[in-house]
XYZ file of C-alpha atoms in Angstrom:
680
model
C -46.396 75.926 29.621
C -49.429 73.778 28.910
C -48.743 70.914 26.530
C -51.341 70.388 23.814
C -51.356 67.062 21.994
C -52.114 67.442 18.304
C -53.811 64.431 16.749
C -52.929 63.478 13.181
C -55.064 61.668 10.640
C -54.688 57.987 9.983
C -53.278 58.282 6.463
C -49.656 57.430 5.805
C -47.419 56.183 3.014
C -44.853 54.930 5.552
C -42.988 51.727 4.771
C -42.289 49.780 7.967
C -39.681 47.653 6.192
C -37.448 50.701 5.773
C -35.230 50.571 8.843
C -31.492 50.686 9.610
C -29.586 47.499 8.942
C -29.501 45.120 11.913
C -26.290 45.379 13.882
C -25.640 48.968 12.776
C -24.889 51.845 15.141
C -28.386 53.258 14.766
C -30.711 53.155 17.763
C -34.346 54.103 18.160
C -34.807 57.728 19.256
C -37.731 58.304 21.598
C -37.043 61.997 22.227
C -40.361 63.882 21.772
C -38.578 67.021 20.506
C -38.934 65.854 16.877
C -42.712 65.655 17.209
C -42.762 68.978 19.044
C -40.974 70.748 16.193
C -43.340 69.298 13.600
C -46.381 70.260 15.659
C -45.136 73.802 16.318
C -44.477 74.517 12.636
C -47.823 73.045 11.630
C -49.682 75.125 14.209
C -47.708 78.250 13.225
C -48.396 77.882 9.513
C -52.090 77.152 10.008
C -52.552 80.072 12.421
C -53.593 77.931 15.382
C -50.724 78.759 17.758
C -51.719 80.209 21.131
C -49.420 81.984 23.579
C -48.318 79.859 26.495
C -49.004 76.583 24.707
C -46.512 73.900 23.677
C -47.620 71.533 20.929
C -46.665 67.939 20.256
C -47.935 65.387 17.717
C -49.633 62.381 19.261
C -47.515 60.159 17.009
C -45.575 60.046 13.788
C -47.396 58.806 10.681
C -47.617 55.002 10.639
C -44.533 53.331 9.236
C -42.165 56.194 10.147
C -39.660 55.881 12.987
C -36.880 58.147 14.243
C -33.356 56.778 14.773
C -30.096 58.332 15.871
C -26.473 57.531 15.216
C -23.574 58.617 17.463
C -20.693 60.754 16.283
C -17.177 60.369 17.639
C -17.741 63.631 19.507
C -20.619 62.100 21.481
C -23.342 64.023 19.644
C -26.045 62.111 17.808
C -27.455 62.694 14.341
C -31.128 61.919 13.842
C -32.706 60.318 10.783
C -36.344 59.546 10.055
C -36.965 56.212 8.332
C -40.087 54.980 6.563
C -40.296 56.819 3.232
C -41.512 54.466 0.457
C -38.396 55.324 -1.604
C -36.252 54.037 1.274
C -34.529 57.380 1.707
C -34.122 59.173 5.007
C -35.042 62.629 6.285
C -32.211 64.185 8.241
C -34.218 66.870 10.066
C -37.784 67.816 11.027
C -37.619 70.683 8.551
C -36.808 68.283 5.705
C -39.685 66.014 6.705
C -42.247 68.739 7.364
C -43.342 69.310 3.712
C -43.957 65.591 3.321
C -45.736 65.424 6.679
C -48.055 68.322 5.871
C -48.834 66.832 2.465
C -49.890 63.586 4.162
C -52.070 65.466 6.621
C -53.769 67.862 4.215
C -53.696 66.055 0.867
C -53.946 62.312 1.594
C -54.108 59.851 -1.288
C -52.691 62.406 -3.691
C -49.393 62.736 -5.522
C -47.291 65.848 -6.196
C -45.745 65.978 -2.740
C -43.392 69.000 -2.662
C -40.723 67.456 -0.394
C -37.143 66.895 -1.552
C -37.259 63.130 -1.173
C -40.376 62.626 -3.278
C -38.791 64.825 -5.935
C -35.387 63.127 -5.712
C -33.721 66.435 -4.835
C -30.886 66.222 -2.313
C -32.333 62.980 -0.966
C -30.136 60.943 1.323
C -30.034 57.200 1.001
C -29.686 55.280 4.217
C -28.044 52.195 2.722
C -24.850 54.140 2.057
C -23.734 57.070 4.184
C -26.624 59.194 5.472
C -24.307 62.203 5.610
C -23.522 62.169 1.909
C -25.898 64.104 -0.277
C -26.858 62.450 -3.495
C -27.501 65.682 -5.356
C -24.392 65.032 -7.440
C -25.299 63.576 -10.785
C -24.168 59.944 -10.894
C -21.598 58.946 -13.463
C -22.872 57.258 -16.583
C -22.803 53.475 -16.457
C -19.959 51.954 -18.467
C -20.847 50.187 -21.646
C -20.324 46.478 -22.054
C -20.519 44.243 -18.990
C -23.944 44.408 -17.283
C -24.050 45.482 -13.640
C -23.605 42.731 -11.051
C -26.725 41.875 -9.081
C -25.271 42.123 -5.591
C -26.870 40.678 -2.504
C -28.246 43.206 0.001
C -25.634 44.272 2.519
C -25.688 45.243 6.144
C -24.217 48.405 7.625
C -20.682 46.940 7.567
C -20.885 45.852 3.942
C -21.308 42.138 4.691
C -24.123 40.250 2.938
C -27.466 40.525 4.731
C -28.123 36.839 5.334
C -31.863 37.268 5.949
C -32.454 39.280 2.788
C -30.276 36.863 0.794
C -32.282 33.853 1.978
C -35.632 35.538 1.457
C -34.715 36.669 -2.044
C -33.711 33.119 -2.945
C -36.958 31.822 -1.454
C -38.965 34.293 -3.521
C -37.081 33.334 -6.673
C -37.296 29.550 -6.290
C -40.527 29.231 -4.335
C -39.040 26.874 -1.732
C -35.874 26.714 0.326
C -34.204 24.179 2.597
C -30.531 24.879 3.140
C -27.894 25.491 5.765
C -26.858 29.061 6.454
C -23.288 30.132 5.864
C -21.796 33.601 6.002
C -18.606 32.992 4.095
C -17.850 36.704 3.678
C -18.179 37.420 7.378
C -14.863 37.192 9.209
C -16.734 36.788 12.489
C -18.611 33.755 11.220
C -15.587 32.193 9.516
C -13.242 32.693 12.439
C -15.587 31.172 14.972
C -16.322 27.891 13.227
C -13.653 26.187 15.344
C -15.000 27.667 18.557
C -18.715 28.270 18.715
C -20.102 24.884 17.560
C -18.036 23.047 20.175
C -19.136 25.453 22.872
C -22.811 25.111 21.957
C -22.495 21.318 22.036
C -20.745 21.293 25.402
C -22.849 23.774 27.387
C -26.060 21.655 27.629
C -23.915 18.744 28.872
C -22.795 20.721 31.902
C -24.742 20.813 35.120
C -27.715 23.084 34.544
C -27.076 25.179 37.661
C -23.738 26.495 36.319
C -24.092 30.098 35.096
C -23.266 30.773 31.452
C -21.576 33.602 29.621
C -23.854 36.587 29.201
C -26.359 35.516 31.829
C -27.603 37.857 34.549
C -27.211 36.524 38.092
C -27.495 37.694 41.674
C -24.180 37.619 43.539
C -22.417 38.905 46.622
C -18.842 39.599 47.562
C -16.963 38.064 50.485
C -18.917 37.775 53.741
C -17.955 36.553 57.209
C -20.050 33.422 57.316
C -22.455 31.507 55.098
C -25.600 32.778 53.410
C -28.397 30.448 54.487
C -32.149 30.470 55.021
C -33.038 31.648 58.518
C -35.809 29.239 59.602
C -38.000 31.699 61.550
C -38.039 34.767 59.305
C -37.627 32.711 56.114
C -35.061 35.268 55.000
C -31.623 34.615 53.572
C -29.082 35.859 56.093
C -25.408 35.512 56.941
C -24.816 32.728 59.467
C -21.787 32.851 61.766
C -20.918 29.238 62.600
C -18.577 30.288 65.420
C -21.203 32.163 67.406
C -24.199 30.314 66.026
C -25.833 33.661 65.253
C -27.736 34.819 62.200
C -26.386 38.191 61.146
C -27.666 40.702 58.599
C -28.489 40.246 54.922
C -25.722 40.000 52.352
C -25.295 42.901 49.914
C -26.813 41.379 46.791
C -25.848 42.726 43.386
C -27.042 41.885 39.878
C -24.405 41.301 37.252
C -23.461 39.735 33.940
C -21.288 36.628 33.773
C -18.268 37.641 31.694
C -15.923 34.779 32.564
C -16.509 31.168 33.540
C -14.130 28.962 35.532
C -11.363 26.988 33.899
C -11.862 24.310 36.524
C -14.843 22.039 36.922
C -17.738 23.257 39.033
C -19.271 20.565 41.261
C -22.609 20.531 43.029
C -20.699 20.714 46.314
C -19.496 24.162 45.221
C -23.017 25.428 45.843
C -22.400 25.190 49.605
C -18.686 25.831 49.886
C -15.906 26.061 47.363
C -14.153 22.749 46.854
C -10.394 22.508 46.524
C -9.218 24.286 43.382
C -5.841 24.346 41.692
C -6.006 28.017 40.815
C -6.982 31.303 42.422
C -10.553 32.566 42.221
C -9.773 34.797 39.215
C -9.285 31.560 37.268
C -11.342 29.012 39.198
C -14.276 31.348 39.780
C -16.678 33.510 37.797
C -16.113 37.110 36.787
C -19.345 39.055 37.317
C -19.823 42.691 36.274
C -22.573 44.865 37.695
C -25.338 45.666 35.258
C -25.633 49.340 34.224
C -28.881 51.209 33.644
C -30.377 50.199 30.260
C -32.321 53.477 30.173
C -29.376 55.776 30.768
C -26.155 56.779 29.066
C -23.942 56.264 32.143
C -22.510 52.752 31.891
C -19.751 53.037 34.481
C -21.405 50.500 36.782
C -19.885 47.742 34.618
C -16.524 48.691 36.130
C -17.749 47.315 39.454
C -16.931 43.652 39.116
C -15.692 40.742 41.138
C -14.263 37.233 40.858
C -16.419 34.986 43.007
C -16.867 31.240 43.610
C -20.025 29.364 42.710
C -21.578 29.573 46.195
C -21.667 33.377 45.928
C -24.055 33.221 42.938
C -27.787 32.579 42.592
C -30.129 32.611 39.580
C -31.632 36.042 38.890
C -35.070 34.417 38.822
C -34.756 33.822 42.607
C -34.610 37.555 43.366
C -37.970 37.690 45.128
C -37.007 34.927 47.557
C -33.437 36.140 48.123
C -34.321 39.796 48.737
C -37.094 39.061 51.213
C -36.765 41.333 54.235
C -34.520 43.858 52.465
C -36.219 47.241 51.859
C -36.161 48.224 48.202
C -34.383 51.465 49.022
C -31.507 49.358 50.338
C -31.091 47.419 47.093
C -27.981 47.916 45.038
C -28.905 49.854 41.830
C -27.801 46.942 39.638
C -30.704 44.827 40.912
C -33.279 47.227 39.511
C -31.296 47.327 36.266
C -31.419 43.542 36.106
C -35.182 43.563 36.540
C -35.477 46.257 33.865
C -34.130 43.923 31.142
C -36.049 40.777 32.100
C -38.464 41.111 29.159
C -35.730 40.942 26.511
C -34.644 38.246 24.093
C -32.072 37.678 21.374
C -31.308 34.739 19.105
C -28.111 32.670 19.044
C -26.480 31.013 15.988
C -28.970 30.741 13.135
C -27.976 27.718 11.119
C -30.722 26.670 8.709
C -33.524 28.146 6.579
C -36.517 26.295 5.192
C -39.888 27.344 3.873
C -42.358 27.830 1.058
C -42.962 31.346 -0.216
C -44.124 33.611 1.406
C -43.221 31.906 4.703
C -39.760 31.040 5.997
C -38.389 29.399 9.148
C -34.941 30.261 10.489
C -33.548 27.598 12.810
C -31.345 28.730 15.708
C -29.237 26.850 18.235
C -29.881 29.086 21.196
C -31.798 32.013 22.620
C -31.415 34.483 25.462
C -34.720 34.916 27.308
C -34.437 37.462 30.076
C -31.580 36.517 32.382
C -30.745 33.111 30.927
C -29.130 31.555 27.859
C -30.913 28.470 26.541
C -29.555 26.023 23.980
C -30.763 22.980 22.072
C -30.564 20.072 24.512
C -31.510 22.122 27.577
C -34.505 21.301 29.747
C -36.608 24.408 30.428
C -39.510 24.960 32.798
C -42.868 25.860 31.274
C -45.369 28.275 32.771
C -48.938 27.013 33.186
C -51.945 28.686 31.645
C -52.984 30.096 35.010
C -49.450 31.432 35.601
C -49.485 30.039 39.146
C -47.341 26.948 38.641
C -44.827 25.227 36.415
C -46.800 22.859 34.236
C -43.917 20.798 32.938
C -40.534 20.729 31.297
C -39.538 20.989 27.649
C -36.360 19.434 26.349
C -35.377 21.795 23.539
C -34.829 20.145 20.166
C -35.210 23.194 17.940
C -35.627 26.968 18.145
C -37.496 28.639 15.309
C -38.003 32.173 14.109
C -40.997 32.002 11.778
C -41.442 34.723 9.167
C -44.914 34.709 7.644
C -46.356 36.689 4.730
C -43.054 38.048 3.434
C -43.385 40.866 0.915
C -41.141 42.117 -1.894
C -39.711 45.620 -1.415
C -39.472 48.271 -4.130
C -35.877 47.255 -4.958
C -36.815 43.614 -5.589
C -35.381 42.367 -2.289
C -37.266 40.800 0.588
C -36.375 42.131 4.013
C -37.282 40.569 7.355
C -38.975 43.804 8.438
C -41.515 43.274 5.651
C -42.898 40.083 7.202
C -46.534 40.247 8.214
C -45.896 38.151 11.330
C -42.765 37.007 13.115
C -43.013 34.258 15.740
C -40.464 32.619 18.042
C -41.049 29.004 19.031
C -39.187 26.386 21.053
C -39.862 22.769 20.113
C -39.082 19.497 21.856
C -40.331 16.694 24.080
C -42.563 17.600 27.003
C -42.337 16.030 30.454
C -44.318 16.480 33.657
C -44.164 15.305 37.269
C -47.971 15.137 37.403
C -49.314 11.845 36.022
C -52.741 13.484 35.576
C -51.249 15.827 32.948
C -49.350 13.067 31.181
C -49.995 10.972 28.111
C -51.764 7.837 29.358
C -49.698 8.032 32.577
C -46.687 6.927 30.545
C -43.611 7.260 32.757
C -40.100 7.883 31.494
C -37.847 4.891 32.094
C -34.373 6.314 32.838
C -32.873 2.814 32.725
C -34.055 2.262 29.163
C -31.888 5.044 27.817
C -29.303 5.937 30.516
C -28.247 9.557 30.328
C -31.016 10.392 27.856
C -32.506 13.152 30.021
C -30.770 16.528 30.360
C -28.758 17.099 33.556
C -31.297 19.630 34.843
C -33.996 16.948 35.148
C -31.949 14.804 37.552
C -33.045 14.137 41.125
C -36.789 14.719 40.787
C -39.571 12.214 41.228
C -40.781 10.166 38.304
C -41.120 12.056 35.025
C -44.012 11.371 32.639
C -44.436 12.032 28.923
C -46.752 14.975 28.249
C -47.403 13.809 24.694
C -47.198 10.536 22.871
C -43.505 9.613 22.487
C -42.258 10.949 19.181
C -44.577 13.958 19.280
C -43.089 17.377 19.846
C -44.411 20.223 21.920
C -44.289 23.721 20.420
C -44.314 26.707 22.785
C -43.719 30.417 22.450
C -40.739 32.017 24.181
C -42.872 33.772 26.806
C -44.155 30.443 28.143
C -40.595 29.560 29.198
C -39.670 30.330 32.805
C -36.014 29.361 32.496
C -33.766 26.343 32.830
C -34.774 23.361 34.914
C -32.089 23.127 37.598
C -31.067 19.840 39.209
C -33.221 18.944 42.233
C -30.138 18.695 44.452
C -29.061 22.190 43.461
C -32.528 23.564 44.229
C -32.455 21.963 47.679
C -28.937 23.201 48.423
C -30.085 26.691 47.500
C -32.705 26.227 50.261
C -35.637 27.376 48.180
C -38.760 28.529 50.003
C -41.387 26.924 47.790
C -42.827 23.544 48.667
C -42.634 22.462 45.042
C -39.042 23.318 44.175
C -39.832 23.311 40.449
C -41.860 26.487 41.013
C -38.979 28.426 42.584
C -38.570 31.768 40.854
C -41.924 31.626 39.050
C -43.652 34.551 40.757
C -40.466 36.612 40.724
C -39.929 36.081 37.010
C -43.515 36.968 36.113
C -43.347 40.087 38.270
C -39.987 41.034 36.769
C -41.333 40.710 33.220
C -44.232 43.014 34.072
C -41.779 45.444 35.644
C -39.515 45.319 32.578
C -42.392 45.980 30.175
C -43.151 49.181 32.085
C -39.658 50.358 33.051
C -37.520 49.479 30.029
C -38.116 52.559 27.896
C -37.425 50.617 24.701
C -40.521 48.538 25.504
C -42.695 51.019 27.375
C -42.568 53.619 24.616
C -43.396 51.062 21.946
C -46.584 49.676 23.469
C -45.150 46.161 23.256
C -44.312 43.691 26.011
C -40.836 42.482 24.984
C -37.673 43.928 23.469
C -35.911 41.913 20.761
C -32.219 42.753 20.761
C -29.938 42.432 17.757
C -27.653 40.503 20.084
C -27.069 40.104 23.804
C -25.179 43.339 24.473
C -27.923 45.190 22.617
C -30.580 43.620 24.846
C -28.652 44.592 27.973
C -27.443 47.891 26.464
C -23.873 47.299 27.623
C -20.881 49.263 26.329
C -18.031 47.188 27.774
C -17.223 43.730 29.072
C -13.953 42.907 30.805
C -12.979 46.502 30.120
C -13.265 46.116 26.346
C -15.789 47.759 24.074
C -18.399 45.426 22.625
C -21.131 45.608 20.025
C -21.712 48.976 18.403
C -19.183 50.607 20.745
C -16.258 48.506 19.461
C -14.149 51.056 17.573
C -11.555 48.507 16.400
C -13.801 46.555 14.064
C -12.658 46.814 10.440
C -14.888 44.524 8.354
C -13.498 45.840 5.060
C -10.011 44.616 5.905
C -11.442 41.298 7.068
C -13.325 40.751 3.817
C -10.151 41.532 1.885
C -8.340 38.859 3.891
C -11.134 36.374 3.210
C -10.836 36.929 -0.530
C -7.132 36.182 -0.289
C -7.853 32.987 1.658
C -10.451 31.899 -0.883
C -8.142 32.601 -3.814
C -10.420 35.300 -5.155
C -7.778 38.011 -4.688
C -3.979 37.955 -4.677
C -3.396 40.408 -1.832
C -5.064 42.963 0.348
C -5.304 46.321 -1.477
C -2.569 48.759 -0.444
C -5.078 51.548 -0.091
C -7.152 49.456 2.255
C -8.101 50.423 5.770
C -5.581 51.263 8.426
C -4.034 48.436 10.405
C -5.762 47.685 13.672
C -4.002 48.301 16.937
C -2.489 45.287 18.648
C -4.114 45.596 22.037
C -3.082 43.210 24.792
C -5.355 40.212 25.199
C -7.618 40.056 28.249
C -8.077 36.855 30.205
C -11.557 36.372 28.787
C -12.484 36.877 25.189
C -15.079 39.587 25.502
C -12.583 41.668 23.565
C -12.894 43.553 20.320
C -11.911 41.094 17.620
C -8.675 42.532 16.299
C -6.143 41.305 13.803
C -4.139 39.424 16.440
C -6.899 37.661 18.330
C -6.519 33.904 18.594
C -9.885 33.425 16.884
C -8.846 35.380 13.807
C -5.429 33.744 13.812
C -7.054 30.335 13.632
C -9.240 31.414 10.765
C -6.168 32.665 8.899
C -4.276 29.432 9.710
C -1.654 31.384 11.656
C 1.114 28.922 12.333
C 2.463 31.181 15.066
C -0.627 30.811 17.220
C 0.736 30.142 20.665
C -0.361 27.423 23.032
C -1.402 30.212 25.392
C -3.798 31.525 22.772
C -5.160 28.064 22.041
C -5.909 27.276 25.669
C -7.184 30.574 27.002
C -10.715 31.086 28.192
C -11.948 27.523 28.388
C -15.498 26.638 29.362
C -16.638 24.272 32.061
C -16.048 20.666 31.203
C -19.111 18.409 31.177
C -19.138 15.383 33.465
C -16.579 12.843 32.395
C -14.256 15.292 30.651
C -11.347 17.119 32.174
C -11.275 20.864 32.059
C -8.029 20.690 30.124
C -9.497 18.459 27.423
C -12.445 20.784 27.056
C -10.101 23.734 26.656
C -8.325 21.907 23.854
C -11.636 21.335 22.079
C -13.346 24.635 22.679
C -10.453 27.093 23.020
C -11.197 30.756 23.631
C -14.760 31.943 23.982
C -14.606 35.440 22.539
C -16.684 38.550 22.998
C -18.526 37.901 19.798
C -20.393 35.070 21.499
C -22.260 37.692 23.459
C -22.073 40.649 21.109
C -23.886 38.711 18.390
C -20.837 38.513 16.132
C -20.177 34.880 16.910
C -23.784 33.849 16.687
C -24.632 36.005 13.709
C -27.644 37.300 15.576
C -29.716 39.940 13.864
C -32.854 40.980 15.684
C -34.490 42.479 12.631
C -37.773 40.909 13.553
C -40.320 42.940 15.266
C -43.222 40.907 16.545
C -43.716 37.529 18.097
C -46.749 35.345 18.277
C -49.515 36.051 20.726
C -50.474 32.399 20.738
C -48.798 29.242 21.981
C -49.331 25.788 20.610
C -49.499 24.289 24.059
C -52.025 24.347 26.874
C -51.469 27.996 27.654
C -51.648 31.283 25.734
C -48.631 33.497 25.319
C -48.977 37.208 25.732
C -45.672 38.357 24.363
C -45.347 41.205 21.961
C -41.912 42.280 20.858
C -40.455 45.698 20.329
C -37.444 45.236 18.083
C -34.449 47.498 17.741
C -35.357 48.017 14.094
C -38.109 49.847 15.586
C -40.868 48.751 17.843
C -43.286 48.764 14.896
C -46.840 47.509 14.807
C -47.602 44.473 12.706
C -47.836 45.457 9.099
C -51.496 44.787 8.703
C -52.175 47.214 11.525
């Protein structure tokens, strides 16, 4: 059949701030069937249907977006968000009367739909399946109703809405962020801060949890650069022959070594006390972010450091290998290069109607970046690395916040949302420096991040004390130590540029191939948390994110009230007890009642030494791996799933400008919907 696109008028009453709560099980639904059903009924009722034609609306009215939520059976229920009363439509037939009223009677009242007339309307902030046609009970006399903070899908306070409401009430805000009624946040206070402090002190070349890398399994020989073809091949030292290419795969780091990783490990594994499943990295192949089959994650391996390369080097490493010979995970890795998610928001400050949320880290594409890291910056011409930024702060800037109909202020109602990285700028080019002012490493020994070691003389890009402010899309990735870059045998003359062209090409590829971005018209996808960005169901064999069926926030909040002395005991009619699943070697597990993290939060005196010491991170120079394990303890799945970091990607757009010498071009499609900026 011929497909006829039906154009709609530009009028809409859609409210773009009406979206599912961040971190919920709702996901954007791009299936065109919804628009086809609306178009067919409209054409039928107006007598315009022609035999052999299939009709589809060119778009939904502005402000409306379709989401789906999975059932336990695997089916998905669809809900349309955007009505100004913040109530959802559960079918095209329910929405059609409202849609036709918008099309044929714009700027008028008396819409005949159920929602506008409060008949059988379904409210999304409770259970979308429950009909609210039942007359509510009369409010009890006496005590006035409690003004509760907005809540997320799990019933925990919505920290963004809480902060924004306080900002609107008081006019200004400058305070630390705490989520005292979130068991995730409470339980991780002894774990996450120490981990965030320690990671930037490690060698920059060491892969981090949640990062995407290229890796290969065991090979007979060494993978080196063949001097004539300039291709990376397997070299057999016995015969002196260069053999074929290694089988490269793209995967997610789901476990880091419990022993220190040295720069010598880049060439050949140094002597380790433990087997590779403890001294090496666990890497799991990346599944297709555009498909429902996620079984590729079950293909994993424990490999030493010299079997891993940064994902940004893909163009150099895959040279000479036909694309049809690539492992599928490589394409999947490229598909998610234009994604980002925030890590550990810790402070809010601003003057109404603008608010800044400070974060301690951010995932940009394949890499995790934290305060203290040195990152490479892309030049305005996109043909070179212009310098390095030492991150001092990471900001999410909400501008032009607006009050919703219920008196709350939601992040989706911001006119603009920007993501900036701030810090000191350095360059190797004295011509781009501030008065040719060189950095004196002897003046402040150890003052530069590890990734800046081994290069020629660094110069200040700005006057000392001044901070550079760049948008996320001007960041190429971490600055790796010069020795590591040389040991990796990079092809580029200027080793600081290694991976630049590949990363830029991968971001263009991702914007076109990641359906979450391509169908939104944006250039980036903002995930609620890391597993959302990568669209992963499992890590280490355990469900993560929205697929974790063992999460029971209600029970956790009951326990918190007992700890805080607000309640005497957990209600007997509370939720069912969670299963006591065996603990995996790495904490990408569902957080259950017996996890070491929760036990610490509950001051469990029976917490074993095994629980305290499991899943350590790499020790920074000068510290033993054992001492770091004592400080950091287990690094649990919530670090990546957004539970540890409290990440909520409710934002939808980032700045198109960069306060630096180059212009950013990033536009974000967020999971709360890939909406246009509100003024559009």
